[in-house]
mmCIF file of C-alpha atoms and ligand atoms in Angstrom:
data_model
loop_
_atom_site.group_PDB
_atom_site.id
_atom_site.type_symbol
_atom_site.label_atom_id
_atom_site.label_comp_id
_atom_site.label_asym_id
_atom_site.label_seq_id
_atom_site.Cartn_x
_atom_site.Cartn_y
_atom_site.Cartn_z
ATOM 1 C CA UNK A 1 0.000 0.000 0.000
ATOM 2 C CA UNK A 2 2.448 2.771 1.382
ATOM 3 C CA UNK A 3 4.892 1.803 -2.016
ATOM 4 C CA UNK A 4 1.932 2.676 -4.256
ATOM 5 C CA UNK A 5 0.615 -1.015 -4.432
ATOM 6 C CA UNK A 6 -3.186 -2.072 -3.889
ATOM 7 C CA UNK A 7 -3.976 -4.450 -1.044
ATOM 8 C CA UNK A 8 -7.102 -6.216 -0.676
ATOM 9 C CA UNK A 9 -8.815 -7.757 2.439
ATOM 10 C CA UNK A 10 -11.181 -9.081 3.752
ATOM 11 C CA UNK A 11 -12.797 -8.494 7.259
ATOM 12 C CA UNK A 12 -16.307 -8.717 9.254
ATOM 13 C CA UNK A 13 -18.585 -6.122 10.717
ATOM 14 C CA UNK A 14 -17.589 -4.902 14.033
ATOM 15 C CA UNK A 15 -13.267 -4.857 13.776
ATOM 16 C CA UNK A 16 -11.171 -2.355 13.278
ATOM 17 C CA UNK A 17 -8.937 -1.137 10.820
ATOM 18 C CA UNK A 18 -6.494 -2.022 12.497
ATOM 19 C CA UNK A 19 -7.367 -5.078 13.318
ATOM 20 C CA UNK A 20 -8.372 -6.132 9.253
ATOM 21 C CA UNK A 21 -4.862 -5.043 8.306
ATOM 22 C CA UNK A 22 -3.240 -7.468 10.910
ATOM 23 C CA UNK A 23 -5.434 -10.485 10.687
ATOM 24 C CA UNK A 24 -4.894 -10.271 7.052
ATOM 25 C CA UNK A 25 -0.900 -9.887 7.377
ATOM 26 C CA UNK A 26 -1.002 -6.525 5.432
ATOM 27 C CA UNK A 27 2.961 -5.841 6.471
ATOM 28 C CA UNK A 28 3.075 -2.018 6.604
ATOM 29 C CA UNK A 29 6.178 -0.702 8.575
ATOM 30 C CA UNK A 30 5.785 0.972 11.838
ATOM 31 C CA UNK A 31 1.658 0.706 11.277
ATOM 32 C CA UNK A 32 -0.436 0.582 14.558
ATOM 33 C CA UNK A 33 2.731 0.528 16.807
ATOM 34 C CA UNK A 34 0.660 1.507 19.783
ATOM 35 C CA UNK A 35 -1.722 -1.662 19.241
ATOM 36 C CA UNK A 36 -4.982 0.689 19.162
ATOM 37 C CA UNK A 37 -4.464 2.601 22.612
ATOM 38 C CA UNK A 38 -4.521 5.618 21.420
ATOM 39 C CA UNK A 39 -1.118 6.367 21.539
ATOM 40 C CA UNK A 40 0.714 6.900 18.645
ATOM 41 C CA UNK A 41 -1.068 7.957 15.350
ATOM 42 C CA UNK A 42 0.912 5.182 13.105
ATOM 43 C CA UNK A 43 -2.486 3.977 11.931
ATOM 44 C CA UNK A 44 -2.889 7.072 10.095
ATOM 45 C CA UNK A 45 -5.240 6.287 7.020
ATOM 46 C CA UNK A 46 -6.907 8.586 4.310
ATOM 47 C CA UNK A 47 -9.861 7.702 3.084
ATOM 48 C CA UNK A 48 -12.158 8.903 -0.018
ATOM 49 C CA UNK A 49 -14.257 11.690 1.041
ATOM 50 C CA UNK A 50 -17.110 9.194 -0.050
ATOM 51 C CA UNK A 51 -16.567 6.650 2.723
ATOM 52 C CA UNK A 52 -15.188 9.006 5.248
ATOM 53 C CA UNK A 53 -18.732 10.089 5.448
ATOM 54 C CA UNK A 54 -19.810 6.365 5.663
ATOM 55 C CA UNK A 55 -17.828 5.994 8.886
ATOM 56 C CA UNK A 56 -20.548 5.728 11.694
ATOM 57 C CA UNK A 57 -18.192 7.133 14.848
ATOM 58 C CA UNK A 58 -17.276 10.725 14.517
ATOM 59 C CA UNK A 59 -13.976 11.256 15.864
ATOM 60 C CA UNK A 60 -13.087 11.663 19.251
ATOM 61 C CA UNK A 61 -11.176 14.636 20.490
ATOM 62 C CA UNK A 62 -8.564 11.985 21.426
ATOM 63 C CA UNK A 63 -8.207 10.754 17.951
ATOM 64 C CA UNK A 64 -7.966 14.353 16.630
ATOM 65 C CA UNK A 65 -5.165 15.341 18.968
ATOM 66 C CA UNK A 66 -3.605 12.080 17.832
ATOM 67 C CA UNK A 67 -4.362 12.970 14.153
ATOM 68 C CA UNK A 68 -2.809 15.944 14.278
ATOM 69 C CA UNK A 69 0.641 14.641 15.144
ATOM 70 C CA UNK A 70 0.123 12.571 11.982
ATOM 71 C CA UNK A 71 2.281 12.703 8.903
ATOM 72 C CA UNK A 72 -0.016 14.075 6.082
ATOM 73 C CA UNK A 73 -2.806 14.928 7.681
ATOM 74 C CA UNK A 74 -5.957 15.450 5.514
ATOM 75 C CA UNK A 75 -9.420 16.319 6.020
ATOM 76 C CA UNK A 76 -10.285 12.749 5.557
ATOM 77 C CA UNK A 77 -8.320 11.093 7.643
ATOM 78 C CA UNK A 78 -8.526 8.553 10.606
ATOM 79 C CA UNK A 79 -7.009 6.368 12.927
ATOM 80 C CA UNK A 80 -7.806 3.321 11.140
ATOM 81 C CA UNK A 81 -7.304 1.467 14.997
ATOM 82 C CA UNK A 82 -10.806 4.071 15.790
ATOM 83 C CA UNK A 83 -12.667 2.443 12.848
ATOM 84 C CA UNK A 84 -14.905 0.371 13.446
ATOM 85 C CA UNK A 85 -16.331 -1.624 10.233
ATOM 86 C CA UNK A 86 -19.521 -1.350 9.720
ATOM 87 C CA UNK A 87 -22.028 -3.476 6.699
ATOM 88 C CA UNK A 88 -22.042 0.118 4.284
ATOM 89 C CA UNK A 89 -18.101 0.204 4.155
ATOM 90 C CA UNK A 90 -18.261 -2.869 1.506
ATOM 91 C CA UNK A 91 -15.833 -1.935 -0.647
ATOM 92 C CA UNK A 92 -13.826 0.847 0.970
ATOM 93 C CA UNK A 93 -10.438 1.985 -0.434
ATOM 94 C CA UNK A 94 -8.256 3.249 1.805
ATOM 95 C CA UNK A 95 -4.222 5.143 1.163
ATOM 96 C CA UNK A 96 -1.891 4.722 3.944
ATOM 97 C CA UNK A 97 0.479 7.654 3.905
ATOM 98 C CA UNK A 98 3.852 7.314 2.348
ATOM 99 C CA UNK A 99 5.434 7.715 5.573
ATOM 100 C CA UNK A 100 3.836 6.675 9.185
ATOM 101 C CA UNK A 101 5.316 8.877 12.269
ATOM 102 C CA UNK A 102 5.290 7.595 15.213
ATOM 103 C CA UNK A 103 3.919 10.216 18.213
ATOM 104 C CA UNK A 104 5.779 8.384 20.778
ATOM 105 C CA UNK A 105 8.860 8.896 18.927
ATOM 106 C CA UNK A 106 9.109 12.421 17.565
ATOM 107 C CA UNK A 107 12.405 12.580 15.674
HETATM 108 FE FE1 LIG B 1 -1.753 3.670 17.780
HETATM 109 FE FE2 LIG B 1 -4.064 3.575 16.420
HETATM 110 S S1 LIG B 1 -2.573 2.021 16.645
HETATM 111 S S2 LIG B 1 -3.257 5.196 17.610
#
């Protein structure tokens, strides 16, 4: 995904992002380093503007402070470990940024 490449998977109703791109041993570097606490912002995804607005939970102010120490932030983005999916995201596309920072580790 991150080198330009198109990843599918598959995943139920009720998981997170986070947890679809593990169980289906999507290897993306450095990506959900904080295993969904909260913590780091390395599941950083952007999504169409489309199914952002399919994505029943509104962000937290948690996630946004999180979001906004995320590389490339855009006005459709997410913390793919706050995600939960849900039966109308069939067929979502998703980017993961070219590079994933790490909020635990600011360099
Ligand atoms: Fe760390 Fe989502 S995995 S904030």
């Amino acid at each position: 995904m991150s080198d330009g490449n198109m990843q599918s998977a598959t995943t139920k109703v009720g998981e997170n992002l986070l947890d679809v791109i593990v169980d289906n041993d999507i290897d993306i570097e450095g990506f959900g380093a904080c295993e969904g606490t909260l913590a780091c912002s390395t599941c950083h995804l952007i999504f169409t503007k489309e199914d952002y607005d399919k994505i029943e939970d509104k962000p937290t102010d948690e996630e946004l402070d999180m979001l906004d120490l995320a590389y490339g932030l855009t006005e459709t983005s997410r913390l793919g470990c706050q995600v939960i999916v849900t039966k109308e995201m069939d067929g979502l596309v998703v980017k993961v940024p070219s590079f994933v920072a790490d909020a635990r580790n600011p360099s």
